[in-house]
Amino acid sequence: MKIDELRKDRLKKMLNKMKEQILQEAKEEIRKFQTAERRQIIETVMDDADLSVIDLSEDISLKQLSAHRDVLKKIEQALRKLDEGTYGVCEMCGDEIPEERLKILPFAIYCRDCQERIEMMEKFESEEGG
Ligand SMILES: [Zn+2]
């Protein structure tokens, strides 16, 4: 699939906008999480004098943010592929990613088959890791 400059430009703008939005959401989540959790942590620490709860809460916040981070990573990759001229080509198998898929997921860098395979692998890995 050949992408003309106009379309490339439009895609870049769209991806950058999505990036900003996700960053904003992530920041808000951190803020929300911090205020609510911190209060609780302070209360717990006052009761138990147990500082380990702070480490625990940081794990939770990382998990919450990892979804945002994953999307951001995908957007970065899509932007890189736009620059390299490989946008719309599956990173895994080299097949063209169907137009309809790119319309729904403009930052898709894998075709559907490969994406499903990767998600299955990731699920397996995270289950194994506990
Ligand atoms: Zn593929």
Short mmCIF file of N, CA and C and ligand atoms in Angstrom, two decimals:
data_model
loop_
_atom_site.label_atom_id
_atom_site.label_comp_id
_atom_site.label_asym_id
_atom_site.label_seq_id
_atom_site.Cartn_x
_atom_site.Cartn_y
_atom_site.Cartn_z
N MET A 1 0.85 -1.20 0.00
CA MET A 1 0.00 0.00 0.00
C MET A 1 0.88 1.25 0.00
N LYS A 2 0.61 2.14 -0.91
CA LYS A 2 1.40 3.36 -0.99
C LYS A 2 0.67 4.49 -0.27
N ILE A 3 1.39 5.14 0.59
CA ILE A 3 0.79 6.24 1.35
C ILE A 3 1.32 7.55 0.80
N ASP A 4 0.41 8.40 0.34
CA ASP A 4 0.85 9.70 -0.15
C ASP A 4 1.14 10.65 1.00
N GLU A 5 1.85 11.71 0.71
CA GLU A 5 2.32 12.63 1.75
C GLU A 5 1.18 13.23 2.56
N LEU A 6 0.08 13.52 1.88
CA LEU A 6 -1.05 14.13 2.55
C LEU A 6 -1.62 13.19 3.61
N ARG A 7 -1.73 11.93 3.20
CA ARG A 7 -2.29 10.96 4.13
C ARG A 7 -1.32 10.71 5.29
N LYS A 8 -0.04 10.69 4.96
CA LYS A 8 0.99 10.50 5.96
C LYS A 8 0.92 11.62 7.01
N ASP A 9 0.77 12.82 6.50
CA ASP A 9 0.69 13.99 7.37
C ASP A 9 -0.52 13.90 8.29
N ARG A 10 -1.64 13.51 7.71
CA ARG A 10 -2.88 13.41 8.48
C ARG A 10 -2.74 12.33 9.56
N LEU A 11 -2.15 11.20 9.18
CA LEU A 11 -1.96 10.11 10.13
C LEU A 11 -1.05 10.53 11.27
N LYS A 12 0.01 11.24 10.93
CA LYS A 12 0.95 11.71 11.95
C LYS A 12 0.25 12.61 12.95
N LYS A 13 -0.54 13.53 12.42
CA LYS A 13 -1.26 14.46 13.30
C LYS A 13 -2.21 13.70 14.22
N MET A 14 -2.91 12.73 13.64
CA MET A 14 -3.87 11.96 14.41
C MET A 14 -3.16 11.15 15.50
N LEU A 15 -2.05 10.54 15.14
CA LEU A 15 -1.31 9.72 16.11
C LEU A 15 -0.73 10.60 17.23
N ASN A 16 -0.24 11.75 16.86
CA ASN A 16 0.30 12.65 17.88
C ASN A 16 -0.78 13.14 18.83
N LYS A 17 -1.97 13.36 18.28
CA LYS A 17 -3.09 13.80 19.10
C LYS A 17 -3.48 12.69 20.08
N MET A 18 -3.51 11.46 19.58
CA MET A 18 -3.83 10.32 20.44
C MET A 18 -2.81 10.18 21.56
N LYS A 19 -1.56 10.42 21.19
CA LYS A 19 -0.47 10.33 22.14
C LYS A 19 -0.68 11.33 23.28
N GLU A 20 -0.98 12.56 22.91
CA GLU A 20 -1.21 13.60 23.91
C GLU A 20 -2.36 13.24 24.83
N GLN A 21 -3.43 12.71 24.21
CA GLN A 21 -4.62 12.35 24.98
C GLN A 21 -4.29 11.28 26.01
N ILE A 22 -3.54 10.28 25.58
CA ILE A 22 -3.20 9.17 26.48
C ILE A 22 -2.30 9.66 27.60
N LEU A 23 -1.34 10.51 27.25
CA LEU A 23 -0.45 11.07 28.28
C LEU A 23 -1.26 11.83 29.32
N GLN A 24 -2.23 12.59 28.83
CA GLN A 24 -3.08 13.37 29.71
C GLN A 24 -3.87 12.45 30.65
N GLU A 25 -4.46 11.41 30.07
CA GLU A 25 -5.22 10.44 30.86
C GLU A 25 -4.34 9.78 31.91
N ALA A 26 -3.15 9.41 31.50
CA ALA A 26 -2.22 8.75 32.42
C ALA A 26 -1.88 9.67 33.58
N LYS A 27 -1.64 10.92 33.25
CA LYS A 27 -1.30 11.89 34.30
C LYS A 27 -2.44 12.04 35.29
N GLU A 28 -3.66 12.11 34.75
CA GLU A 28 -4.81 12.27 35.62
C GLU A 28 -5.00 11.05 36.51
N GLU A 29 -4.72 9.88 35.94
CA GLU A 29 -4.86 8.66 36.72
C GLU A 29 -3.87 8.63 37.87
N ILE A 30 -2.65 9.05 37.56
CA ILE A 30 -1.62 9.08 38.61
C ILE A 30 -2.08 10.01 39.73
N ARG A 31 -2.57 11.18 39.33
CA ARG A 31 -2.98 12.16 40.32
C ARG A 31 -4.11 11.61 41.20
N LYS A 32 -5.12 11.02 40.53
CA LYS A 32 -6.25 10.44 41.24
C LYS A 32 -5.77 9.35 42.20
N PHE A 33 -4.98 8.47 41.64
CA PHE A 33 -4.47 7.35 42.41
C PHE A 33 -3.68 7.83 43.62
N GLN A 34 -2.83 8.79 43.36
CA GLN A 34 -1.97 9.28 44.42
C GLN A 34 -2.75 9.86 45.59
N THR A 35 -3.70 10.73 45.29
CA THR A 35 -4.41 11.37 46.39
C THR A 35 -5.22 10.36 47.20
N ALA A 36 -5.97 9.49 46.53
CA ALA A 36 -6.80 8.53 47.24
C ALA A 36 -5.95 7.51 48.00
N GLU A 37 -4.96 6.98 47.31
CA GLU A 37 -4.15 5.93 47.91
C GLU A 37 -3.24 6.47 49.01
N ARG A 38 -2.65 7.61 48.72
CA ARG A 38 -1.72 8.19 49.70
C ARG A 38 -2.39 8.39 51.06
N ARG A 39 -3.63 8.87 50.98
CA ARG A 39 -4.35 9.12 52.21
C ARG A 39 -4.49 7.83 53.00
N GLN A 40 -4.86 6.77 52.24
CA GLN A 40 -5.05 5.48 52.86
C GLN A 40 -3.73 4.96 53.40
N ILE A 41 -2.68 5.15 52.62
CA ILE A 41 -1.37 4.66 53.05
C ILE A 41 -0.96 5.34 54.35
N ILE A 42 -1.15 6.64 54.38
CA ILE A 42 -0.77 7.38 55.58
C ILE A 42 -1.51 6.84 56.79
N GLU A 43 -2.83 6.58 56.60
CA GLU A 43 -3.62 6.04 57.70
C GLU A 43 -3.11 4.67 58.13
N THR A 44 -2.81 3.83 57.10
CA THR A 44 -2.34 2.48 57.41
C THR A 44 -0.99 2.52 58.11
N VAL A 45 -0.13 3.38 57.61
CA VAL A 45 1.20 3.48 58.21
C VAL A 45 1.09 3.96 59.65
N MET A 46 0.16 4.88 59.87
CA MET A 46 -0.03 5.38 61.23
C MET A 46 -0.48 4.26 62.15
N ASP A 47 -1.36 3.39 61.61
CA ASP A 47 -1.89 2.28 62.42
C ASP A 47 -0.85 1.20 62.66
N ASP A 48 -0.25 0.75 61.56
CA ASP A 48 0.60 -0.44 61.65
C ASP A 48 2.08 -0.13 61.72
N ALA A 49 2.43 1.08 61.36
CA ALA A 49 3.84 1.43 61.23
C ALA A 49 4.54 0.48 60.25
N ASP A 50 3.80 0.12 59.20
CA ASP A 50 4.33 -0.83 58.23
C ASP A 50 4.56 -0.13 56.90
N LEU A 51 5.81 0.07 56.58
CA LEU A 51 6.13 0.84 55.38
C LEU A 51 6.01 0.01 54.09
N SER A 52 5.85 -1.28 54.22
CA SER A 52 5.79 -2.13 53.02
C SER A 52 4.56 -1.83 52.17
N VAL A 53 3.52 -1.24 52.76
CA VAL A 53 2.31 -0.93 51.99
C VAL A 53 2.59 0.08 50.88
N ILE A 54 3.60 0.87 51.06
CA ILE A 54 3.92 1.87 50.05
C ILE A 54 4.43 1.20 48.77
N ASP A 55 5.28 0.20 48.94
CA ASP A 55 5.76 -0.55 47.79
C ASP A 55 4.60 -1.20 47.05
N LEU A 56 3.68 -1.78 47.80
CA LEU A 56 2.53 -2.46 47.23
C LEU A 56 1.72 -1.50 46.37
N SER A 57 1.47 -0.31 46.89
CA SER A 57 0.64 0.64 46.15
C SER A 57 1.34 1.10 44.87
N GLU A 58 2.64 1.16 44.89
CA GLU A 58 3.35 1.56 43.68
C GLU A 58 3.23 0.49 42.59
N ASP A 59 3.18 -0.76 43.00
CA ASP A 59 2.95 -1.84 42.04
C ASP A 59 1.61 -1.67 41.35
N ILE A 60 0.59 -1.36 42.15
CA ILE A 60 -0.76 -1.21 41.60
C ILE A 60 -0.77 -0.09 40.56
N SER A 61 -0.12 1.01 40.90
CA SER A 61 -0.15 2.15 39.98
C SER A 61 0.58 1.81 38.69
N LEU A 62 1.62 1.00 38.78
CA LEU A 62 2.33 0.60 37.58
C LEU A 62 1.44 -0.26 36.68
N LYS A 63 0.68 -1.13 37.30
CA LYS A 63 -0.20 -2.01 36.53
C LYS A 63 -1.27 -1.20 35.83
N GLN A 64 -1.82 -0.23 36.55
CA GLN A 64 -2.86 0.63 35.96
C GLN A 64 -2.32 1.40 34.78
N LEU A 65 -1.07 1.80 34.89
CA LEU A 65 -0.50 2.63 33.84
C LEU A 65 0.07 1.83 32.69
N SER A 66 0.26 0.55 32.88
CA SER A 66 0.91 -0.23 31.85
C SER A 66 0.07 -0.30 30.57
N ALA A 67 -1.25 -0.26 30.72
CA ALA A 67 -2.12 -0.26 29.54
C ALA A 67 -1.87 1.00 28.72
N HIS A 68 -1.77 2.14 29.38
CA HIS A 68 -1.47 3.39 28.70
C HIS A 68 -0.11 3.32 28.02
N ARG A 69 0.83 2.76 28.76
CA ARG A 69 2.19 2.68 28.24
C ARG A 69 2.24 1.82 26.98
N ASP A 70 1.48 0.73 26.98
CA ASP A 70 1.45 -0.14 25.81
C ASP A 70 0.94 0.59 24.57
N VAL A 71 -0.15 1.35 24.75
CA VAL A 71 -0.71 2.08 23.62
C VAL A 71 0.28 3.13 23.13
N LEU A 72 0.91 3.82 24.10
CA LEU A 72 1.89 4.83 23.73
C LEU A 72 3.02 4.23 22.92
N LYS A 73 3.45 3.05 23.33
CA LYS A 73 4.53 2.35 22.62
C LYS A 73 4.10 2.06 21.18
N LYS A 74 2.85 1.63 21.05
CA LYS A 74 2.33 1.30 19.71
C LYS A 74 2.26 2.54 18.84
N ILE A 75 1.84 3.65 19.43
CA ILE A 75 1.75 4.89 18.66
C ILE A 75 3.15 5.33 18.21
N GLU A 76 4.11 5.22 19.12
CA GLU A 76 5.49 5.57 18.77
C GLU A 76 5.98 4.72 17.60
N GLN A 77 5.66 3.44 17.66
CA GLN A 77 6.09 2.53 16.60
C GLN A 77 5.43 2.88 15.27
N ALA A 78 4.14 3.21 15.35
CA ALA A 78 3.43 3.57 14.13
C ALA A 78 4.02 4.84 13.51
N LEU A 79 4.38 5.80 14.37
CA LEU A 79 4.99 7.03 13.88
C LEU A 79 6.34 6.75 13.22
N ARG A 80 7.10 5.87 13.84
CA ARG A 80 8.39 5.49 13.28
C ARG A 80 8.20 4.82 11.92
N LYS A 81 7.19 3.95 11.85
CA LYS A 81 6.93 3.25 10.59
C LYS A 81 6.48 4.22 9.50
N LEU A 82 5.75 5.24 9.89
CA LEU A 82 5.34 6.27 8.92
C LEU A 82 6.59 6.93 8.33
N ASP A 83 7.55 7.24 9.20
CA ASP A 83 8.78 7.88 8.74
C ASP A 83 9.60 6.94 7.86
N GLU A 84 9.60 5.67 8.23
CA GLU A 84 10.39 4.70 7.48
C GLU A 84 9.71 4.28 6.18
N GLY A 85 8.43 4.62 6.08
CA GLY A 85 7.68 4.22 4.89
C GLY A 85 7.19 2.79 4.93
N THR A 86 7.16 2.20 6.14
CA THR A 86 6.66 0.83 6.27
C THR A 86 5.31 0.78 6.97
N TYR A 87 4.68 1.93 7.12
CA TYR A 87 3.37 1.97 7.78
C TYR A 87 2.36 1.14 6.99
N GLY A 88 1.55 0.38 7.73
CA GLY A 88 0.55 -0.43 7.06
C GLY A 88 1.04 -1.81 6.67
N VAL A 89 2.30 -2.09 7.05
CA VAL A 89 2.85 -3.43 6.79
C VAL A 89 3.08 -4.11 8.12
N CYS A 90 2.62 -5.35 8.23
CA CYS A 90 2.73 -6.08 9.49
C CYS A 90 4.20 -6.29 9.87
N GLU A 91 4.52 -5.93 11.09
CA GLU A 91 5.88 -6.02 11.61
C GLU A 91 6.34 -7.47 11.71
N MET A 92 5.38 -8.35 11.86
CA MET A 92 5.70 -9.75 12.13
C MET A 92 5.84 -10.55 10.83
N CYS A 93 4.82 -10.52 9.99
CA CYS A 93 4.82 -11.40 8.83
C CYS A 93 5.05 -10.63 7.52
N GLY A 94 5.02 -9.29 7.58
CA GLY A 94 5.28 -8.52 6.38
C GLY A 94 4.10 -8.36 5.44
N ASP A 95 2.96 -8.89 5.84
CA ASP A 95 1.75 -8.71 5.03
C ASP A 95 1.20 -7.30 5.19
N GLU A 96 0.42 -6.89 4.24
CA GLU A 96 -0.23 -5.59 4.37
C GLU A 96 -1.35 -5.67 5.40
N ILE A 97 -1.44 -4.64 6.23
CA ILE A 97 -2.53 -4.57 7.20
C ILE A 97 -3.74 -3.98 6.49
N PRO A 98 -4.89 -4.68 6.55
CA PRO A 98 -6.06 -4.19 5.81
C PRO A 98 -6.46 -2.77 6.22
N GLU A 99 -6.87 -2.02 5.23
CA GLU A 99 -7.31 -0.63 5.40
C GLU A 99 -8.35 -0.48 6.52
N GLU A 100 -9.30 -1.41 6.59
CA GLU A 100 -10.37 -1.31 7.60
C GLU A 100 -9.79 -1.40 9.00
N ARG A 101 -8.76 -2.21 9.13
CA ARG A 101 -8.13 -2.38 10.44
C ARG A 101 -7.40 -1.10 10.85
N LEU A 102 -6.76 -0.46 9.88
CA LEU A 102 -6.02 0.77 10.17
C LEU A 102 -6.97 1.92 10.50
N LYS A 103 -8.17 1.84 9.93
CA LYS A 103 -9.15 2.89 10.22
C LYS A 103 -9.57 2.83 11.68
N ILE A 104 -9.76 1.60 12.18
CA ILE A 104 -10.18 1.43 13.58
C ILE A 104 -8.98 1.60 14.51
N LEU A 105 -7.85 1.04 14.10
CA LEU A 105 -6.64 1.06 14.93
C LEU A 105 -5.50 1.70 14.14
N PRO A 106 -5.45 3.02 14.09
CA PRO A 106 -4.44 3.67 13.26
C PRO A 106 -3.01 3.37 13.70
N PHE A 107 -2.85 2.87 14.95
CA PHE A 107 -1.50 2.56 15.41
C PHE A 107 -1.18 1.07 15.34
N ALA A 108 -2.04 0.33 14.62
CA ALA A 108 -1.79 -1.10 14.48
C ALA A 108 -0.51 -1.31 13.68
N ILE A 109 0.39 -2.14 14.22
CA ILE A 109 1.61 -2.44 13.47
C ILE A 109 1.66 -3.92 13.11
N TYR A 110 0.63 -4.67 13.52
CA TYR A 110 0.54 -6.07 13.15
C TYR A 110 -0.80 -6.33 12.46
N CYS A 111 -0.83 -7.33 11.60
CA CYS A 111 -2.11 -7.76 11.07
C CYS A 111 -2.88 -8.48 12.18
N ARG A 112 -4.13 -8.79 11.93
CA ARG A 112 -4.95 -9.33 13.01
C ARG A 112 -4.44 -10.68 13.51
N ASP A 113 -4.04 -11.52 12.57
CA ASP A 113 -3.54 -12.85 12.95
C ASP A 113 -2.34 -12.75 13.88
N CYS A 114 -1.39 -11.89 13.50
CA CYS A 114 -0.17 -11.74 14.31
C CYS A 114 -0.50 -11.11 15.65
N GLN A 115 -1.37 -10.12 15.65
CA GLN A 115 -1.77 -9.45 16.89
C GLN A 115 -2.36 -10.46 17.87
N GLU A 116 -3.22 -11.34 17.34
CA GLU A 116 -3.85 -12.33 18.21
C GLU A 116 -2.81 -13.28 18.78
N ARG A 117 -1.85 -13.64 17.93
CA ARG A 117 -0.80 -14.55 18.39
C ARG A 117 0.02 -13.87 19.51
N ILE A 118 0.33 -12.59 19.32
CA ILE A 118 1.14 -11.86 20.30
C ILE A 118 0.38 -11.72 21.61
N GLU A 119 -0.92 -11.40 21.50
CA GLU A 119 -1.71 -11.23 22.71
C GLU A 119 -1.81 -12.54 23.49
N MET A 120 -1.90 -13.63 22.76
CA MET A 120 -1.95 -14.93 23.41
C MET A 120 -0.64 -15.22 24.14
N MET A 121 0.45 -14.88 23.49
CA MET A 121 1.76 -15.08 24.09
C MET A 121 1.93 -14.23 25.33
N GLU A 122 1.49 -12.97 25.24
CA GLU A 122 1.62 -12.05 26.37
C GLU A 122 0.77 -12.52 27.54
N LYS A 123 -0.42 -13.02 27.23
CA LYS A 123 -1.31 -13.50 28.26
C LYS A 123 -0.67 -14.70 28.97
N PHE A 124 -0.12 -15.57 28.17
CA PHE A 124 0.54 -16.74 28.71
C PHE A 124 1.70 -16.34 29.61
N GLU A 125 2.49 -15.40 29.14
CA GLU A 125 3.64 -14.93 29.90
C GLU A 125 3.23 -14.31 31.23
N SER A 126 2.19 -13.46 31.20
CA SER A 126 1.79 -12.77 32.42
C SER A 126 1.16 -13.76 33.40
N GLU A 127 0.48 -14.80 32.88
CA GLU A 127 -0.09 -15.81 33.76
C GLU A 127 1.01 -16.64 34.41
N GLU A 128 2.02 -16.88 33.63
CA GLU A 128 3.13 -17.68 34.13
C GLU A 128 3.92 -16.89 35.18
N GLY A 129 4.04 -15.59 34.91
CA GLY A 129 4.79 -14.75 35.84
C GLY A 129 4.04 -14.52 37.15
N GLY A 130 2.75 -14.77 37.17
CA GLY A 130 1.96 -14.63 38.39
C GLY A 130 1.51 -13.23 38.55
ZN ZN B 1 1.12 -10.37 10.35
#
